[in-house]
Coordinates of C-alpha atoms in Angstrom, one line a residue:
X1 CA 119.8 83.2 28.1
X2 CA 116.5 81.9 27.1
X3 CA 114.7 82.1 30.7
X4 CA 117.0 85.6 31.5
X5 CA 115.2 87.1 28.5
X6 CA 111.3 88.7 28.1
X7 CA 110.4 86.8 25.3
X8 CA 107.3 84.3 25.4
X9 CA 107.6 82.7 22.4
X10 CA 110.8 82.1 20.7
X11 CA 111.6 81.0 17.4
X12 CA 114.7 79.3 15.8
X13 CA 116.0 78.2 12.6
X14 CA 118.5 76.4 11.4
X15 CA 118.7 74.3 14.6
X16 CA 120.6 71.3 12.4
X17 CA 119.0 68.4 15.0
X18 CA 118.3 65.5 13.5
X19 CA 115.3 64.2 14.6
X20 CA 117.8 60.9 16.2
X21 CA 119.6 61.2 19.5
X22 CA 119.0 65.3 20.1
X23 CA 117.3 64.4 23.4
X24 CA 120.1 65.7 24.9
X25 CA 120.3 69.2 23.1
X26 CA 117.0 69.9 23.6
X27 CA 116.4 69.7 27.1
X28 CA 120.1 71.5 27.6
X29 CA 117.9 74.2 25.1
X30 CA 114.9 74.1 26.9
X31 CA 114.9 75.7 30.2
X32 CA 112.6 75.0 33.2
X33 CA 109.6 77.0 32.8
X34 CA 109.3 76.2 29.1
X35 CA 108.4 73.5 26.6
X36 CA 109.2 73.5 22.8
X37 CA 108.2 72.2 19.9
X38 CA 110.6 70.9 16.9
X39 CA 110.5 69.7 13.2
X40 CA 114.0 68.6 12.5
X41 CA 115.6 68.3 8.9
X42 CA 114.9 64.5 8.6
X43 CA 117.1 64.0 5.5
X44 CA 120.4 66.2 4.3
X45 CA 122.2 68.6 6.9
X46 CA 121.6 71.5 8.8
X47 CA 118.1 73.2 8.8
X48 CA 115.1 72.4 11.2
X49 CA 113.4 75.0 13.0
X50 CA 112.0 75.6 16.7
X51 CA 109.6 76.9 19.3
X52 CA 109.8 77.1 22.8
X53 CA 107.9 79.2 24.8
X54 CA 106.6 79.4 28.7
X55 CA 104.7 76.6 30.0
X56 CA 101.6 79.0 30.6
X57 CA 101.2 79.8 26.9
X58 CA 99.8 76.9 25.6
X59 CA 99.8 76.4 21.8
X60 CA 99.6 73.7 19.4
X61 CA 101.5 73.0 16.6
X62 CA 100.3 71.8 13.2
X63 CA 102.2 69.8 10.0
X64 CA 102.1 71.8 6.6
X65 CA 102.7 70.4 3.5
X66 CA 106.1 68.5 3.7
X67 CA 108.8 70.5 1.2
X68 CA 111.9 69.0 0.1
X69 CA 113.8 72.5 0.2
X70 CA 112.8 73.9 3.8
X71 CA 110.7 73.1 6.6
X72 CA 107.8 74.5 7.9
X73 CA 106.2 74.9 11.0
X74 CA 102.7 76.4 11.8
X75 CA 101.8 76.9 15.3
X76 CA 98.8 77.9 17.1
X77 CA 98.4 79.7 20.8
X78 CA 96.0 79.9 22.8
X79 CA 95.0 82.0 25.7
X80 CA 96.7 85.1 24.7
X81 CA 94.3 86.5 22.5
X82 CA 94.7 84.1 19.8
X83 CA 97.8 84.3 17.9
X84 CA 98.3 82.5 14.4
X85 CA 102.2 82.4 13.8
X86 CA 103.8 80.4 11.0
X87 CA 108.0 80.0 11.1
X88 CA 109.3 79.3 7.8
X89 CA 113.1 79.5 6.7
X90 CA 114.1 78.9 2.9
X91 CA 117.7 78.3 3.2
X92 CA 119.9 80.0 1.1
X93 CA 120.7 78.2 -2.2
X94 CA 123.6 79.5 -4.3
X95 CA 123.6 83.3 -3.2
X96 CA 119.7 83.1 -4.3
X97 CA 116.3 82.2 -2.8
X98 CA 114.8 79.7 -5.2

């Protein structure tokens, strides 16, 4: 689905890897052609968010300021006219974003 589709850069949320033992999920998620870039909820369920995108783009990810409520991700691409492109996902907390 991933390598059928147009896209360059693809972002996920709420991937709910773990950070321990998803080796196996992410290359099944990760067709040839592309590379990604995770930040797994380390503690509690669920969460974690994703990037993959085609081996020619090449971008760089960078750590923000660790929350306890969501995760963050910034990444940086370069050689596409230099993008800037943050992915941030506040879960839903009691029918209300808090």
């Amino acid at each position: 689905m991933i390598s059928e589709s147009n896209s360059d850069i693809i972002c996920i949320s709420e991937t709910w890897l773990t950070g321990y033992g998803d080796d196996v999920i992410t290359t099944e998620l990760t067709p040839p052609g592309f590379k990604k870039i995770s930040y797994p909820r380390l503690s509690g369920a669920e969460g974690g968010v994703c990037v993959i995108n085609r081996d020619r783009i090449k971008l760089r990810s960078e750590r923000v300021t660790d929350y306890s409520s969501f995760e963050c991700l910034k990444i940086v691409a370069f050689d596409i006219a230099f993008i800037r492109e943050k992915q941030l996902y506040k879960e839903n907390v009691r029918g209300r974003i808090r």
